[in-house]
Amino acid sequence: MSATPEQPHALAPPEPASAVPTSLRDLGLLFFRLGATAFGGPAAHIAMMQDEVVTRRKWLSDERFLDLLGATNLIPGPNSTELAIHIGFERRRWAGLLVAGLAFIVPAMLITGAFGWAYVRYGSVPSAQWLLYGVKPVILSIVVHAIWGLVPKAARTLPLRVLALLAAALAAVGINELTILFAAGLGALLMRRVSAGPRDPQRKLAPIIPIPMLPVAAGTALMGAVTLPGLFWVFLKIGSVLFGSGYVLLAFLRADLVQRLGWLTEAQLIDAVAVGQVTPGPVFTTATFIGYVLAGPDGALLATAGIFLPAFVFVALSGPLVPRLRASANAGAFLDGVNVASLALMGVVTLQLAGAALVDLPAGALCMVAAVLLIRFRVNATWLIAGGAALGLAVHGIPWRAGL
């Protein structure tokens, strides 16, 4: 497909980056491919989206991509899925919102559902350590490349660089991600108001992105038999209120499904989280696996719908506000702070990923080779991940040392 003209580097305008709309087919194909190949969690997914929609296709400018990322971090739910939905809305409005979101979710849902079927039939999760060995170093290079390209746009002033360092330090000591994002936004807003002086005509504070919440009840069910409505409601509640990483998802699942309802054992929960980690696409498709284990295909569909439905609602409510926020000097300053803090959080996650990915010299060499291929030859991230998986299979997945 041909790339649309690149937008000038300016503050994000009220309309999409290109006057030529992206076809729904192109949106669907891109996000279906990402959903089927994007391993490594939200940081890796975001990096792959930046490479595809900013660097390769030029559907968005770096500045608009950062604004969407910042807005995504201010609402509950799966960040990378919500970013995909935001991008779909930017390119084709409401139809694009649905196509991009569903295309990103469906392949991961099908793969995770297949794991659920195998788990119910055979009682165990197939080992995929060979896959992670080859894929993680490649993902590390992709994420570092994305952060390196976005930092000059986000941390373009000294105060924003200071905010980035403070946000990274707070994240490293375990401060809640949402607290860091709001603190950085308010810090950037305060610095702008101080530097603008008392005669600033836009001194009145513009409204910030609201955090919508679907109505949820504290006690949605009592311990007992699994029901399809109860399963849907549990995952709808989790999708409506969950901020943070996959570890936060683990805490919610354990509190509801193991401790309160007694629907899962601790061992089953650990297996479910393991499946979410070794399959591509959104980590929230862990819900698909749990739904299948508890209630078969119908349970898998309802659990998936429940946990992802709030993401579509939140983006539909907040997405149209992003251009208006950027048009306001005060709200734009707040968003600048959120953007730079979002990249700082990605940086901290990347350091944690490095510890898990670079386990030996071959893994380090693979990371360096992937970086050269990505930067010098611009090899598509999907092919790099496929190559990493193949190498992991060759090294750890095939018992060649036994003479087979």
Short mmCIF file of C-alpha atoms in Angstrom, two decimals:
data_model
loop_
_atom_site.label_atom_id
_atom_site.label_comp_id
_atom_site.label_asym_id
_atom_site.label_seq_id
_atom_site.Cartn_x
_atom_site.Cartn_y
_atom_site.Cartn_z
CA MET A 1 0.00 0.00 0.00
CA SER A 2 1.16 3.57 -0.55
CA ALA A 3 2.05 5.81 2.36
CA THR A 4 0.09 9.02 2.88
CA PRO A 5 1.95 12.35 3.00
CA GLU A 6 3.75 13.00 6.26
CA GLN A 7 2.27 15.67 8.47
CA PRO A 8 4.52 18.56 9.52
CA HIS A 9 5.93 18.40 13.01
CA ALA A 10 3.47 20.62 14.84
CA LEU A 11 1.20 20.31 17.82
CA ALA A 12 -1.47 17.74 17.02
CA PRO A 13 -4.22 19.30 14.86
CA PRO A 14 -7.93 18.62 15.34
CA GLU A 15 -8.17 16.31 12.33
CA PRO A 16 -6.29 13.07 11.49
CA ALA A 17 -2.70 13.31 10.26
CA SER A 18 -3.66 12.72 6.63
CA ALA A 19 -6.63 14.02 4.65
CA VAL A 20 -6.73 10.68 2.81
CA PRO A 21 -8.64 8.19 4.99
CA THR A 22 -7.16 4.80 5.66
CA SER A 23 -9.28 1.97 4.33
CA LEU A 24 -10.97 -0.30 6.84
CA ARG A 25 -9.30 -3.23 5.09
CA ASP A 26 -5.84 -1.77 5.70
CA LEU A 27 -6.68 -1.04 9.33
CA GLY A 28 -8.05 -4.53 9.86
CA LEU A 29 -5.13 -6.31 8.20
CA LEU A 30 -2.50 -4.32 10.10
CA PHE A 31 -4.00 -4.82 13.55
CA PHE A 32 -4.89 -8.45 12.88
CA ARG A 33 -1.23 -9.08 12.04
CA LEU A 34 -0.10 -7.22 15.14
CA GLY A 35 -2.56 -9.14 17.31
CA ALA A 36 -1.19 -12.42 15.95
CA THR A 37 2.51 -11.56 16.33
CA ALA A 38 2.91 -8.86 19.02
CA PHE A 39 4.55 -10.68 21.93
CA GLY A 40 5.98 -9.04 25.01
CA GLY A 41 3.22 -7.04 26.69
CA PRO A 42 2.00 -3.43 26.25
CA ALA A 43 5.44 -1.79 25.89
CA ALA A 44 6.30 -4.09 22.97
CA HIS A 45 2.86 -3.68 21.38
CA ILE A 46 3.10 0.12 21.57
CA ALA A 47 6.57 0.03 20.04
CA MET A 48 5.35 -2.10 17.13
CA MET A 49 2.37 0.21 16.56
CA GLN A 50 4.67 3.24 16.52
CA ASP A 51 6.89 1.55 13.94
CA GLU A 52 3.91 0.66 11.72
CA VAL A 53 1.65 3.73 11.90
CA VAL A 54 4.25 6.50 12.37
CA THR A 55 7.53 5.35 10.80
CA ARG A 56 6.35 3.10 7.98
CA ARG A 57 2.85 4.24 7.01
CA LYS A 58 2.98 7.82 8.31
CA TRP A 59 -0.67 7.67 9.32
CA LEU A 60 0.16 9.73 12.42
CA SER A 61 2.86 12.18 13.44
CA ASP A 62 5.05 11.39 16.44
CA GLU A 63 3.29 14.19 18.34
CA ARG A 64 -0.20 12.83 17.74
CA PHE A 65 0.92 9.29 18.56
CA LEU A 66 2.29 10.56 21.89
CA ASP A 67 -0.98 12.37 22.61
CA LEU A 68 -2.96 9.19 22.01
CA LEU A 69 -0.55 7.23 24.19
CA GLY A 70 -0.92 9.78 26.98
CA ALA A 71 -4.70 9.70 26.74
CA THR A 72 -4.62 5.91 26.79
CA ASN A 73 -2.65 5.88 30.03
CA LEU A 74 -5.29 8.00 31.77
CA ILE A 75 -8.16 5.54 31.37
CA PRO A 76 -8.62 2.04 32.81
CA GLY A 77 -8.13 -1.07 30.74
CA PRO A 78 -5.55 -2.71 28.45
CA ASN A 79 -3.27 0.09 27.21
CA SER A 80 -2.13 -1.40 23.92
CA THR A 81 -5.68 -2.41 22.93
CA GLU A 82 -6.96 1.07 23.76
CA LEU A 83 -4.15 2.61 21.71
CA ALA A 84 -5.16 0.43 18.75
CA ILE A 85 -8.76 1.62 19.20
CA HIS A 86 -7.58 5.25 19.38
CA ILE A 87 -5.60 4.83 16.15
CA GLY A 88 -8.63 3.30 14.45
CA PHE A 89 -10.75 6.27 15.54
CA GLU A 90 -8.12 8.71 14.24
CA ARG A 91 -8.06 7.11 10.81
CA ARG A 92 -11.70 6.11 10.21
CA ARG A 93 -13.69 7.42 13.17
CA TRP A 94 -16.33 5.06 14.60
CA ALA A 95 -15.97 2.29 12.02
CA GLY A 96 -12.20 2.41 12.43
CA LEU A 97 -12.55 2.29 16.22
CA LEU A 98 -14.40 -1.03 15.99
CA VAL A 99 -12.31 -2.55 13.19
CA ALA A 100 -8.90 -1.77 14.71
CA GLY A 101 -9.90 -2.89 18.20
CA LEU A 102 -11.56 -6.13 17.15
CA ALA A 103 -8.78 -7.00 14.67
CA PHE A 104 -6.17 -6.62 17.42
CA ILE A 105 -8.14 -8.71 19.93
CA VAL A 106 -9.51 -11.57 17.79
CA PRO A 107 -6.27 -13.39 16.83
CA ALA A 108 -5.01 -13.33 20.42
CA MET A 109 -8.42 -14.54 21.59
CA LEU A 110 -8.36 -17.47 19.13
CA ILE A 111 -4.81 -18.49 20.11
CA THR A 112 -5.56 -18.24 23.83
CA GLY A 113 -8.83 -20.10 23.35
CA ALA A 114 -6.91 -22.93 21.67
CA PHE A 115 -4.66 -23.10 24.75
CA GLY A 116 -7.81 -23.26 26.87
CA TRP A 117 -9.14 -26.17 24.82
CA ALA A 118 -5.82 -28.02 25.15
CA TYR A 119 -5.75 -27.34 28.89
CA VAL A 120 -9.26 -28.72 29.41
CA ARG A 121 -8.52 -31.75 27.25
CA TYR A 122 -5.02 -32.62 28.47
CA GLY A 123 -4.80 -30.92 31.86
CA SER A 124 -1.62 -28.93 31.25
CA VAL A 125 -0.26 -25.92 29.35
CA PRO A 126 2.22 -26.68 26.54
CA SER A 127 5.69 -25.37 27.30
CA ALA A 128 6.79 -22.33 25.31
CA GLN A 129 10.08 -21.41 26.96
CA TRP A 130 11.87 -21.88 23.65
CA LEU A 131 9.60 -19.23 22.14
CA LEU A 132 10.29 -16.67 24.86
CA TYR A 133 14.04 -17.30 24.67
CA GLY A 134 14.18 -16.17 21.05
CA VAL A 135 11.43 -13.54 21.08
CA LYS A 136 12.31 -11.51 24.20
CA PRO A 137 15.69 -10.20 22.97
CA VAL A 138 14.06 -9.11 19.69
CA ILE A 139 11.24 -7.37 21.56
CA LEU A 140 13.80 -5.55 23.69
CA SER A 141 15.47 -4.05 20.62
CA ILE A 142 12.08 -3.02 19.16
CA VAL A 143 11.01 -1.25 22.36
CA VAL A 144 14.33 0.56 22.80
CA HIS A 145 14.18 1.73 19.17
CA ALA A 146 10.66 3.10 19.64
CA ILE A 147 11.52 4.92 22.87
CA TRP A 148 14.65 6.39 21.28
CA GLY A 149 12.58 7.80 18.43
CA LEU A 150 9.83 9.27 20.64
CA VAL A 151 11.94 10.81 23.41
CA PRO A 152 13.07 13.89 21.40
CA LYS A 153 9.43 14.73 20.67
CA ALA A 154 8.19 14.17 24.23
CA ALA A 155 11.14 15.50 26.27
CA ARG A 156 11.82 18.54 24.09
CA THR A 157 12.47 20.99 26.96
CA LEU A 158 14.62 20.83 30.08
CA PRO A 159 11.64 20.85 32.50
CA LEU A 160 10.06 17.92 30.62
CA ARG A 161 13.35 16.02 30.78
CA VAL A 162 13.47 16.59 34.53
CA LEU A 163 9.89 15.32 34.81
CA ALA A 164 10.85 12.21 32.83
CA LEU A 165 13.73 11.45 35.20
CA LEU A 166 11.53 11.98 38.26
CA ALA A 167 8.79 9.76 36.79
CA ALA A 168 11.32 6.99 36.06
CA ALA A 169 12.71 7.22 39.60
CA LEU A 170 9.23 7.03 41.15
CA ALA A 171 8.30 4.06 38.95
CA ALA A 172 11.52 2.28 39.90
CA VAL A 173 10.63 2.45 43.61
CA GLY A 174 7.11 1.14 43.02
CA ILE A 175 4.87 4.23 43.02
CA ASN A 176 1.50 3.64 41.34
CA GLU A 177 1.57 4.34 37.59
CA LEU A 178 -1.58 6.49 37.58
CA THR A 179 -0.23 8.62 40.43
CA ILE A 180 2.97 9.23 38.45
CA LEU A 181 1.08 10.18 35.28
CA PHE A 182 -1.21 12.67 37.00
CA ALA A 183 1.65 14.15 39.04
CA ALA A 184 3.72 14.65 35.87
CA GLY A 185 0.77 16.24 34.08
CA LEU A 186 0.08 18.64 36.95
CA GLY A 187 3.80 19.41 37.24
CA ALA A 188 4.03 20.34 33.56
CA LEU A 189 0.86 22.43 33.86
CA LEU A 190 2.21 24.26 36.90
CA MET A 191 5.51 25.02 35.17
CA ARG A 192 3.68 26.37 32.15
CA ARG A 193 1.46 28.63 34.25
CA VAL A 194 4.45 29.97 36.18
CA SER A 195 6.42 30.67 33.00
CA ALA A 196 3.40 32.25 31.26
CA GLY A 197 3.01 34.94 33.91
CA PRO A 198 -0.11 36.53 35.39
CA ARG A 199 -1.34 38.11 32.12
CA ASP A 200 -1.71 34.81 30.25
CA PRO A 201 -5.12 34.97 28.49
CA GLN A 202 -5.54 31.17 28.81
CA ARG A 203 -4.81 31.15 32.51
CA LYS A 204 -8.10 29.47 33.28
CA LEU A 205 -7.53 25.73 33.64
CA ALA A 206 -9.02 23.72 30.78
CA PRO A 207 -10.76 20.48 31.63
CA ILE A 208 -8.60 17.38 31.76
CA ILE A 209 -9.54 14.04 30.23
CA PRO A 210 -12.21 12.57 32.47
CA ILE A 211 -11.78 9.04 33.73
CA PRO A 212 -15.13 7.39 33.02
CA MET A 213 -16.16 4.44 35.10
CA LEU A 214 -18.81 1.89 34.26
CA PRO A 215 -21.09 1.20 37.18
CA VAL A 216 -19.73 -1.71 39.19
CA ALA A 217 -20.86 -3.28 42.40
CA ALA A 218 -18.60 -4.32 45.23
CA GLY A 219 -20.10 -7.76 45.52
CA THR A 220 -21.25 -9.10 42.19
CA ALA A 221 -21.67 -12.72 43.14
CA LEU A 222 -21.24 -15.15 45.97
CA MET A 223 -19.15 -18.29 46.04
CA GLY A 224 -20.93 -21.00 44.14
CA ALA A 225 -21.49 -22.50 40.71
CA VAL A 226 -20.13 -20.74 37.63
CA THR A 227 -22.81 -18.95 35.60
CA LEU A 228 -22.37 -17.21 32.24
CA PRO A 229 -23.90 -13.89 33.43
CA GLY A 230 -21.72 -14.01 36.55
CA LEU A 231 -18.62 -14.72 34.46
CA PHE A 232 -19.38 -11.81 32.14
CA TRP A 233 -20.01 -9.44 35.05
CA VAL A 234 -16.77 -10.34 36.86
CA PHE A 235 -14.67 -9.57 33.78
CA LEU A 236 -16.70 -6.46 32.94
CA LYS A 237 -15.92 -5.14 36.41
CA ILE A 238 -12.21 -5.92 36.07
CA GLY A 239 -12.00 -4.25 32.66
CA SER A 240 -13.77 -1.16 34.02
CA VAL A 241 -11.47 -0.40 36.95
CA LEU A 242 -8.06 -1.96 36.28
CA PHE A 243 -5.05 0.31 35.82
CA GLY A 244 -1.48 -0.90 35.57
CA SER A 245 0.46 -3.94 34.45
CA GLY A 246 -0.26 -7.63 34.11
CA TYR A 247 0.71 -8.06 37.74
CA VAL A 248 -2.27 -5.87 38.70
CA LEU A 249 -4.50 -8.07 36.52
CA LEU A 250 -3.18 -11.10 38.42
CA ALA A 251 -4.16 -9.49 41.73
CA PHE A 252 -7.70 -8.75 40.51
CA LEU A 253 -8.18 -12.25 39.11
CA ARG A 254 -6.95 -13.87 42.30
CA ALA A 255 -9.16 -11.72 44.52
CA ASP A 256 -12.33 -12.40 42.50
CA LEU A 257 -11.96 -15.87 40.99
CA VAL A 258 -9.86 -17.67 43.62
CA GLN A 259 -10.59 -16.03 46.95
CA ARG A 260 -14.12 -14.57 46.63
CA LEU A 261 -15.86 -16.91 44.19
CA GLY A 262 -13.77 -20.07 44.45
CA TRP A 263 -14.08 -20.73 40.72
CA LEU A 264 -10.35 -21.27 40.13
CA THR A 265 -7.54 -22.86 42.10
CA GLU A 266 -4.23 -21.10 42.63
CA ALA A 267 -2.56 -23.53 40.22
CA GLN A 268 -5.16 -22.85 37.50
CA LEU A 269 -4.69 -19.11 37.91
CA ILE A 270 -0.92 -19.42 37.52
CA ASP A 271 -1.43 -21.50 34.38
CA ALA A 272 -3.83 -18.86 33.01
CA VAL A 273 -1.35 -16.05 33.59
CA ALA A 274 1.42 -18.14 31.99
CA VAL A 275 -0.71 -18.55 28.86
CA GLY A 276 -1.31 -14.79 28.76
CA GLN A 277 2.44 -14.20 28.86
CA VAL A 278 3.47 -16.66 26.13
CA THR A 279 0.75 -15.79 23.60
CA PRO A 280 0.79 -12.70 21.36
CA GLY A 281 -1.58 -9.76 21.58
CA PRO A 282 -3.27 -8.26 24.64
CA VAL A 283 -2.44 -9.86 28.00
CA PHE A 284 -6.12 -9.39 28.88
CA THR A 285 -6.94 -12.37 26.66
CA THR A 286 -6.05 -14.34 29.79
CA ALA A 287 -9.81 -13.89 30.29
CA THR A 288 -10.43 -16.04 27.20
CA PHE A 289 -8.43 -18.91 28.67
CA ILE A 290 -10.17 -18.65 32.06
CA GLY A 291 -13.59 -18.41 30.44
CA TYR A 292 -12.93 -21.56 28.40
CA VAL A 293 -11.67 -23.48 31.43
CA LEU A 294 -14.73 -22.47 33.48
CA ALA A 295 -17.53 -22.65 30.90
CA GLY A 296 -16.27 -23.79 27.51
CA PRO A 297 -16.51 -21.74 24.29
CA ASP A 298 -19.46 -19.66 25.53
CA GLY A 299 -17.56 -18.77 28.67
CA ALA A 300 -14.50 -17.82 26.62
CA LEU A 301 -16.53 -15.45 24.43
CA LEU A 302 -18.37 -13.82 27.33
CA ALA A 303 -15.26 -13.39 29.46
CA THR A 304 -13.43 -11.81 26.52
CA ALA A 305 -16.34 -9.50 25.73
CA GLY A 306 -16.66 -8.49 29.37
CA ILE A 307 -13.02 -7.52 29.91
CA PHE A 308 -12.60 -5.64 26.60
CA LEU A 309 -15.98 -3.89 26.28
CA PRO A 310 -15.02 -1.06 28.71
CA ALA A 311 -11.97 -0.24 26.57
CA PHE A 312 -14.20 0.57 23.57
CA VAL A 313 -16.50 2.67 25.77
CA PHE A 314 -13.66 4.63 27.38
CA VAL A 315 -11.96 5.39 24.06
CA ALA A 316 -15.29 6.38 22.50
CA LEU A 317 -15.82 8.87 25.35
CA SER A 318 -12.28 10.25 25.60
CA GLY A 319 -11.01 10.00 22.01
CA PRO A 320 -12.93 13.01 20.62
CA LEU A 321 -11.54 15.15 23.46
CA VAL A 322 -7.86 14.67 22.57
CA PRO A 323 -7.72 17.32 19.78
CA ARG A 324 -9.50 19.85 22.01
CA LEU A 325 -7.08 19.17 24.83
CA ARG A 326 -4.12 19.75 22.55
CA ALA A 327 -5.67 22.99 21.26
CA SER A 328 -5.75 24.40 24.80
CA ALA A 329 -2.42 25.66 26.14
CA ASN A 330 -3.15 24.53 29.70
CA ALA A 331 -4.55 21.11 28.84
CA GLY A 332 -1.80 20.69 26.25
CA ALA A 333 0.82 21.29 28.93
CA PHE A 334 -0.85 18.68 31.14
CA LEU A 335 -0.80 16.23 28.24
CA ASP A 336 2.91 16.97 27.62
CA GLY A 337 3.65 15.94 31.20
CA VAL A 338 1.61 12.75 30.85
CA ASN A 339 3.35 11.93 27.55
CA VAL A 340 6.86 12.23 28.93
CA ALA A 341 5.90 10.24 32.04
CA SER A 342 4.40 7.52 29.82
CA LEU A 343 7.73 7.13 28.03
CA ALA A 344 9.54 7.07 31.37
CA LEU A 345 7.29 4.21 32.50
CA MET A 346 8.04 2.37 29.26
CA GLY A 347 11.74 2.86 29.94
CA VAL A 348 11.49 1.30 33.39
CA VAL A 349 9.54 -1.65 31.98
CA THR A 350 12.22 -2.03 29.31
CA LEU A 351 14.95 -2.30 31.94
CA GLN A 352 12.93 -5.03 33.66
CA LEU A 353 12.45 -6.78 30.32
CA ALA A 354 16.21 -6.62 29.69
CA GLY A 355 16.86 -8.63 32.85
CA ALA A 356 14.49 -11.35 31.67
CA ALA A 357 15.57 -11.28 28.01
CA LEU A 358 19.36 -11.11 28.08
CA VAL A 359 19.93 -14.37 29.95
CA ASP A 360 23.15 -15.35 28.15
CA LEU A 361 25.57 -14.25 25.42
CA PRO A 362 23.56 -15.70 22.48
CA ALA A 363 20.48 -13.79 23.66
CA GLY A 364 22.54 -10.59 23.86
CA ALA A 365 23.92 -11.18 20.38
CA LEU A 366 20.40 -11.78 19.05
CA CYS A 367 19.28 -8.47 20.56
CA MET A 368 22.13 -6.60 18.86
CA VAL A 369 21.52 -8.26 15.48
CA ALA A 370 17.81 -7.42 15.69
CA ALA A 371 18.66 -3.79 16.51
CA VAL A 372 20.96 -3.52 13.46
CA LEU A 373 18.34 -5.09 11.17
CA LEU A 374 15.66 -2.77 12.53
CA ILE A 375 17.66 0.48 12.43
CA ARG A 376 19.98 0.01 9.46
CA PHE A 377 17.83 -2.12 7.15
CA ARG A 378 14.36 -1.28 8.54
CA VAL A 379 13.28 -4.91 8.64
CA ASN A 380 9.66 -5.18 9.74
CA ALA A 381 9.24 -6.01 13.43
CA THR A 382 6.92 -8.92 12.61
CA TRP A 383 9.66 -10.66 10.61
CA LEU A 384 12.19 -10.02 13.37
CA ILE A 385 9.90 -11.65 15.94
CA ALA A 386 9.32 -14.61 13.62
CA GLY A 387 13.08 -14.99 13.21
CA GLY A 388 13.60 -14.83 16.97
CA ALA A 389 10.98 -17.51 17.51
CA ALA A 390 12.62 -19.73 14.88
CA LEU A 391 16.02 -19.29 16.51
CA GLY A 392 14.56 -20.09 19.93
CA LEU A 393 13.06 -23.27 18.49
CA ALA A 394 16.39 -24.23 16.93
CA VAL A 395 18.33 -23.68 20.16
CA HIS A 396 15.90 -24.85 22.84
CA GLY A 397 12.82 -26.33 21.21
CA ILE A 398 14.34 -29.19 19.21
CA PRO A 399 16.28 -31.86 21.15
CA TRP A 400 19.03 -31.91 18.53
CA ARG A 401 21.68 -32.64 21.11
CA ALA A 402 20.09 -36.04 21.69
CA GLY A 403 20.71 -36.91 18.08
CA LEU A 404 17.20 -36.27 16.83
#
